[in-house]
Amino acid sequence: MKKSTPIVILMADDDEDDRLLAQDALTESRVINELYFVEDGVELLDFLTHQGKFEDKANAPRPGLILLDLNMPRKDGREALKEIKANPQLRSIPVVILTTSKQEEDMVKGYELGAASYITKPVNFEGLVDLMKALGKYWVEFVELPPHHEQTLN
């Protein structure tokens, strides 16, 4: 097994309760990663391209993993995923869809757009803690991510 190296996780979810629960679950799971939040697809793309309020790269580091809700205002997860995977500087970032949607068409579309995984949000806090432990273990200890390429996006 390879040595654990913490990664930056970026969660895009418009539900404040879900964001707080994810933060608490990550803390409870003792997975040592940095967790950042955005509230919709517009903020997600701004974070990734250092636009708007995310111009300072110190406050918007390149994530090693994106947790993406599908149903968000302004720009939903499907649109954001399509843009991420179409961008040569961003497409190597793994995106895990984490959503309440159990619709098969959402799952199929998510994989077609390039999602690494599709996970239905657990219904309780214990399930979310277990999920964060599993995600942390999988993405930190087992998966080999490509080297970080810091490129300026125009």
PDB file of C-alpha atoms in Angstrom:
ATOM      1  CA  MET A   1       0.000   0.000   0.000  1.00  0.00           C
ATOM      2  CA  LYS A   2       1.304   3.432  -0.849  1.00  0.00           C
ATOM      3  CA  LYS A   3       1.863   6.167   1.705  1.00  0.00           C
ATOM      4  CA  SER A   4      -1.143   8.399   2.384  1.00  0.00           C
ATOM      5  CA  THR A   5      -0.790  11.927   1.091  1.00  0.00           C
ATOM      6  CA  PRO A   6      -3.625  14.319   1.887  1.00  0.00           C
ATOM      7  CA  ILE A   7      -5.473  15.740  -1.082  1.00  0.00           C
ATOM      8  CA  VAL A   8      -7.579  18.829  -1.591  1.00  0.00           C
ATOM      9  CA  ILE A   9     -11.265  17.947  -1.950  1.00  0.00           C
ATOM     10  CA  LEU A  10     -13.640  20.459  -3.527  1.00  0.00           C
ATOM     11  CA  MET A  11     -17.342  19.917  -2.869  1.00  0.00           C
ATOM     12  CA  ALA A  12     -19.925  21.628  -5.082  1.00  0.00           C
ATOM     13  CA  ASP A  13     -23.317  21.527  -3.369  1.00  0.00           C
ATOM     14  CA  ASP A  14     -25.989  24.196  -2.972  1.00  0.00           C
ATOM     15  CA  ASP A  15     -27.423  22.677   0.234  1.00  0.00           C
ATOM     16  CA  GLU A  16     -25.779  24.281   3.269  1.00  0.00           C
ATOM     17  CA  ASP A  17     -26.831  21.407   5.543  1.00  0.00           C
ATOM     18  CA  ASP A  18     -25.204  18.883   3.196  1.00  0.00           C
ATOM     19  CA  ARG A  19     -21.987  20.939   3.157  1.00  0.00           C
ATOM     20  CA  LEU A  20     -21.913  21.151   6.972  1.00  0.00           C
ATOM     21  CA  LEU A  21     -22.644  17.436   7.310  1.00  0.00           C
ATOM     22  CA  ALA A  22     -19.868  16.619   4.829  1.00  0.00           C
ATOM     23  CA  GLN A  23     -17.425  18.774   6.821  1.00  0.00           C
ATOM     24  CA  ASP A  24     -18.460  17.089  10.083  1.00  0.00           C
ATOM     25  CA  ALA A  25     -18.326  13.633   8.480  1.00  0.00           C
ATOM     26  CA  LEU A  26     -14.832  14.257   7.114  1.00  0.00           C
ATOM     27  CA  THR A  27     -13.693  15.403  10.562  1.00  0.00           C
ATOM     28  CA  GLU A  28     -15.398  12.421  12.224  1.00  0.00           C
ATOM     29  CA  SER A  29     -13.868   9.988   9.722  1.00  0.00           C
ATOM     30  CA  ARG A  30     -10.379  11.268  10.598  1.00  0.00           C
ATOM     31  CA  VAL A  31      -9.488  11.493   6.922  1.00  0.00           C
ATOM     32  CA  ILE A  32      -6.839  14.179   6.715  1.00  0.00           C
ATOM     33  CA  ASN A  33      -7.702  16.187   3.659  1.00  0.00           C
ATOM     34  CA  GLU A  34      -8.469  19.830   2.992  1.00  0.00           C
ATOM     35  CA  LEU A  35     -12.124  20.381   2.122  1.00  0.00           C
ATOM     36  CA  TYR A  36     -13.318  23.434   0.186  1.00  0.00           C
ATOM     37  CA  PHE A  37     -16.881  24.290  -0.788  1.00  0.00           C
ATOM     38  CA  VAL A  38     -18.649  26.052  -3.630  1.00  0.00           C
ATOM     39  CA  GLU A  39     -22.404  26.484  -3.921  1.00  0.00           C
ATOM     40  CA  ASP A  40     -23.083  25.940  -7.622  1.00  0.00           C
ATOM     41  CA  GLY A  41     -21.530  25.181 -10.988  1.00  0.00           C
ATOM     42  CA  VAL A  42     -20.627  28.816 -11.665  1.00  0.00           C
ATOM     43  CA  GLU A  43     -18.603  29.014  -8.431  1.00  0.00           C
ATOM     44  CA  LEU A  44     -17.068  25.610  -9.184  1.00  0.00           C
ATOM     45  CA  LEU A  45     -15.693  26.781 -12.535  1.00  0.00           C
ATOM     46  CA  ASP A  46     -14.580  30.100 -10.998  1.00  0.00           C
ATOM     47  CA  PHE A  47     -12.716  28.188  -8.252  1.00  0.00           C
ATOM     48  CA  LEU A  48     -11.009  25.920 -10.777  1.00  0.00           C
ATOM     49  CA  THR A  49     -10.024  28.769 -13.113  1.00  0.00           C
ATOM     50  CA  HIS A  50      -9.246  31.339 -10.395  1.00  0.00           C
ATOM     51  CA  GLN A  51     -11.903  33.807 -11.483  1.00  0.00           C
ATOM     52  CA  GLY A  52     -14.000  36.243  -9.438  1.00  0.00           C
ATOM     53  CA  LYS A  53     -13.726  35.760  -5.690  1.00  0.00           C
ATOM     54  CA  PHE A  54     -11.332  32.830  -6.265  1.00  0.00           C
ATOM     55  CA  GLU A  55      -8.565  34.828  -7.987  1.00  0.00           C
ATOM     56  CA  ASP A  56      -6.153  34.168  -5.107  1.00  0.00           C
ATOM     57  CA  LYS A  57      -4.735  30.710  -5.795  1.00  0.00           C
ATOM     58  CA  ALA A  58      -3.857  30.312  -2.115  1.00  0.00           C
ATOM     59  CA  ASN A  59      -7.592  30.298  -1.323  1.00  0.00           C
ATOM     60  CA  ALA A  60      -8.485  28.108  -4.299  1.00  0.00           C
ATOM     61  CA  PRO A  61      -5.892  25.324  -4.635  1.00  0.00           C
ATOM     62  CA  ARG A  62      -6.213  22.779  -7.409  1.00  0.00           C
ATOM     63  CA  PRO A  63      -8.300  19.907  -6.032  1.00  0.00           C
ATOM     64  CA  GLY A  64      -7.278  16.291  -6.244  1.00  0.00           C
ATOM     65  CA  LEU A  65     -10.955  15.324  -6.148  1.00  0.00           C
ATOM     66  CA  ILE A  66     -14.259  17.069  -6.849  1.00  0.00           C
ATOM     67  CA  LEU A  67     -17.489  15.939  -5.146  1.00  0.00           C
ATOM     68  CA  LEU A  68     -20.278  17.188  -7.390  1.00  0.00           C
ATOM     69  CA  ASP A  69     -23.987  17.541  -6.720  1.00  0.00           C
ATOM     70  CA  LEU A  70     -26.105  17.435  -9.870  1.00  0.00           C
ATOM     71  CA  ASN A  71     -29.010  19.675  -8.912  1.00  0.00           C
ATOM     72  CA  MET A  72     -27.705  23.187  -8.253  1.00  0.00           C
ATOM     73  CA  PRO A  73     -28.861  26.673  -9.293  1.00  0.00           C
ATOM     74  CA  ARG A  74     -27.272  28.857 -12.001  1.00  0.00           C
ATOM     75  CA  LYS A  75     -25.209  26.018 -13.516  1.00  0.00           C
ATOM     76  CA  ASP A  76     -26.055  22.451 -12.553  1.00  0.00           C
ATOM     77  CA  GLY A  77     -23.590  19.630 -12.020  1.00  0.00           C
ATOM     78  CA  ARG A  78     -24.113  18.155 -15.480  1.00  0.00           C
ATOM     79  CA  GLU A  79     -23.189  21.434 -17.188  1.00  0.00           C
ATOM     80  CA  ALA A  80     -20.206  21.975 -14.874  1.00  0.00           C
ATOM     81  CA  LEU A  81     -18.936  18.413 -15.423  1.00  0.00           C
ATOM     82  CA  LYS A  82     -19.167  18.847 -19.189  1.00  0.00           C
ATOM     83  CA  GLU A  83     -17.093  22.058 -18.996  1.00  0.00           C
ATOM     84  CA  ILE A  84     -14.504  20.525 -16.651  1.00  0.00           C
ATOM     85  CA  LYS A  85     -13.954  17.515 -18.904  1.00  0.00           C
ATOM     86  CA  ALA A  86     -13.769  19.740 -22.017  1.00  0.00           C
ATOM     87  CA  ASN A  87     -10.972  21.843 -20.466  1.00  0.00           C
ATOM     88  CA  PRO A  88      -7.487  20.347 -21.046  1.00  0.00           C
ATOM     89  CA  GLN A  89      -6.151  21.905 -17.816  1.00  0.00           C
ATOM     90  CA  LEU A  90      -8.994  20.493 -15.685  1.00  0.00           C
ATOM     91  CA  ARG A  91     -10.046  17.207 -17.265  1.00  0.00           C
ATOM     92  CA  SER A  92      -7.556  15.102 -15.272  1.00  0.00           C
ATOM     93  CA  ILE A  93      -9.233  16.047 -11.957  1.00  0.00           C
ATOM     94  CA  PRO A  94     -11.411  13.105 -10.868  1.00  0.00           C
ATOM     95  CA  VAL A  95     -15.061  14.049 -10.363  1.00  0.00           C
ATOM     96  CA  VAL A  96     -17.318  11.970  -8.129  1.00  0.00           C
ATOM     97  CA  ILE A  97     -21.003  12.719  -8.499  1.00  0.00           C
ATOM     98  CA  LEU A  98     -22.521  12.803  -5.005  1.00  0.00           C
ATOM     99  CA  THR A  99     -26.233  13.409  -5.364  1.00  0.00           C
ATOM    100  CA  THR A 100     -29.701  12.563  -4.092  1.00  0.00           C
ATOM    101  CA  SER A 101     -30.761  11.644  -7.645  1.00  0.00           C
ATOM    102  CA  LYS A 102     -31.374   7.941  -8.147  1.00  0.00           C
ATOM    103  CA  GLN A 103     -32.461   8.389 -11.769  1.00  0.00           C
ATOM    104  CA  GLU A 104     -30.689   5.966 -14.065  1.00  0.00           C
ATOM    105  CA  GLU A 105     -30.494   8.614 -16.812  1.00  0.00           C
ATOM    106  CA  ASP A 106     -28.524  10.913 -14.451  1.00  0.00           C
ATOM    107  CA  MET A 107     -26.097   8.092 -13.704  1.00  0.00           C
ATOM    108  CA  VAL A 108     -25.629   7.172 -17.364  1.00  0.00           C
ATOM    109  CA  LYS A 109     -25.204  10.828 -18.383  1.00  0.00           C
ATOM    110  CA  GLY A 110     -22.722  11.417 -15.535  1.00  0.00           C
ATOM    111  CA  TYR A 111     -20.490   8.589 -16.685  1.00  0.00           C
ATOM    112  CA  GLU A 112     -20.829   9.653 -20.325  1.00  0.00           C
ATOM    113  CA  LEU A 113     -19.632  13.150 -19.337  1.00  0.00           C
ATOM    114  CA  GLY A 114     -16.554  11.714 -17.612  1.00  0.00           C
ATOM    115  CA  ALA A 115     -17.446  11.210 -13.944  1.00  0.00           C
ATOM    116  CA  ALA A 116     -15.117   8.817 -12.106  1.00  0.00           C
ATOM    117  CA  SER A 117     -17.939   7.566  -9.853  1.00  0.00           C
ATOM    118  CA  TYR A 118     -21.619   8.094  -9.134  1.00  0.00           C
ATOM    119  CA  ILE A 119     -22.727   7.876  -5.497  1.00  0.00           C
ATOM    120  CA  THR A 120     -26.180   8.452  -4.042  1.00  0.00           C
ATOM    121  CA  LYS A 121     -25.935  10.567  -0.885  1.00  0.00           C
ATOM    122  CA  PRO A 122     -26.417   8.543   2.299  1.00  0.00           C
ATOM    123  CA  VAL A 123     -29.630   9.276   4.179  1.00  0.00           C
ATOM    124  CA  ASN A 124     -28.004   9.640   7.616  1.00  0.00           C
ATOM    125  CA  PHE A 125     -24.879  11.066   9.221  1.00  0.00           C
ATOM    126  CA  GLU A 126     -23.354   7.651  10.018  1.00  0.00           C
ATOM    127  CA  GLY A 127     -23.664   6.701   6.354  1.00  0.00           C
ATOM    128  CA  LEU A 128     -21.978   9.954   5.346  1.00  0.00           C
ATOM    129  CA  VAL A 129     -19.110   9.326   7.807  1.00  0.00           C
ATOM    130  CA  ASP A 130     -18.654   5.840   6.351  1.00  0.00           C
ATOM    131  CA  LEU A 131     -18.709   7.292   2.832  1.00  0.00           C
ATOM    132  CA  MET A 132     -16.100   9.949   3.678  1.00  0.00           C
ATOM    133  CA  LYS A 133     -13.865   7.266   5.224  1.00  0.00           C
ATOM    134  CA  ALA A 134     -14.199   5.095   2.128  1.00  0.00           C
ATOM    135  CA  LEU A 135     -13.636   8.020  -0.261  1.00  0.00           C
ATOM    136  CA  GLY A 136     -10.628   9.186   1.732  1.00  0.00           C
ATOM    137  CA  LYS A 137      -9.103   5.733   1.854  1.00  0.00           C
ATOM    138  CA  TYR A 138      -9.734   5.040  -1.817  1.00  0.00           C
ATOM    139  CA  TRP A 139      -8.634   8.394  -3.282  1.00  0.00           C
ATOM    140  CA  VAL A 140      -5.718   8.946  -0.892  1.00  0.00           C
ATOM    141  CA  GLU A 141      -4.305   5.466  -0.319  1.00  0.00           C
ATOM    142  CA  PHE A 142      -5.138   3.472  -3.442  1.00  0.00           C
ATOM    143  CA  VAL A 143      -5.603   5.719  -6.463  1.00  0.00           C
ATOM    144  CA  GLU A 144      -2.596   7.019  -8.362  1.00  0.00           C
ATOM    145  CA  LEU A 145      -3.462  10.559  -9.443  1.00  0.00           C
ATOM    146  CA  PRO A 146      -1.554  12.236 -12.259  1.00  0.00           C
ATOM    147  CA  PRO A 147       1.121  14.731 -11.228  1.00  0.00           C
ATOM    148  CA  HIS A 148      -0.180  18.209 -10.473  1.00  0.00           C
ATOM    149  CA  HIS A 149       0.293  20.454 -13.486  1.00  0.00           C
ATOM    150  CA  GLU A 150       0.088  24.120 -12.527  1.00  0.00           C
ATOM    151  CA  GLN A 151      -0.932  25.927 -15.667  1.00  0.00           C
ATOM    152  CA  THR A 152      -2.228  29.422 -16.132  1.00  0.00           C
ATOM    153  CA  LEU A 153      -5.767  29.467 -17.440  1.00  0.00           C
ATOM    154  CA  ASN A 154      -6.830  32.342 -19.635  1.00  0.00           C
TER     155      ASN A 154
END
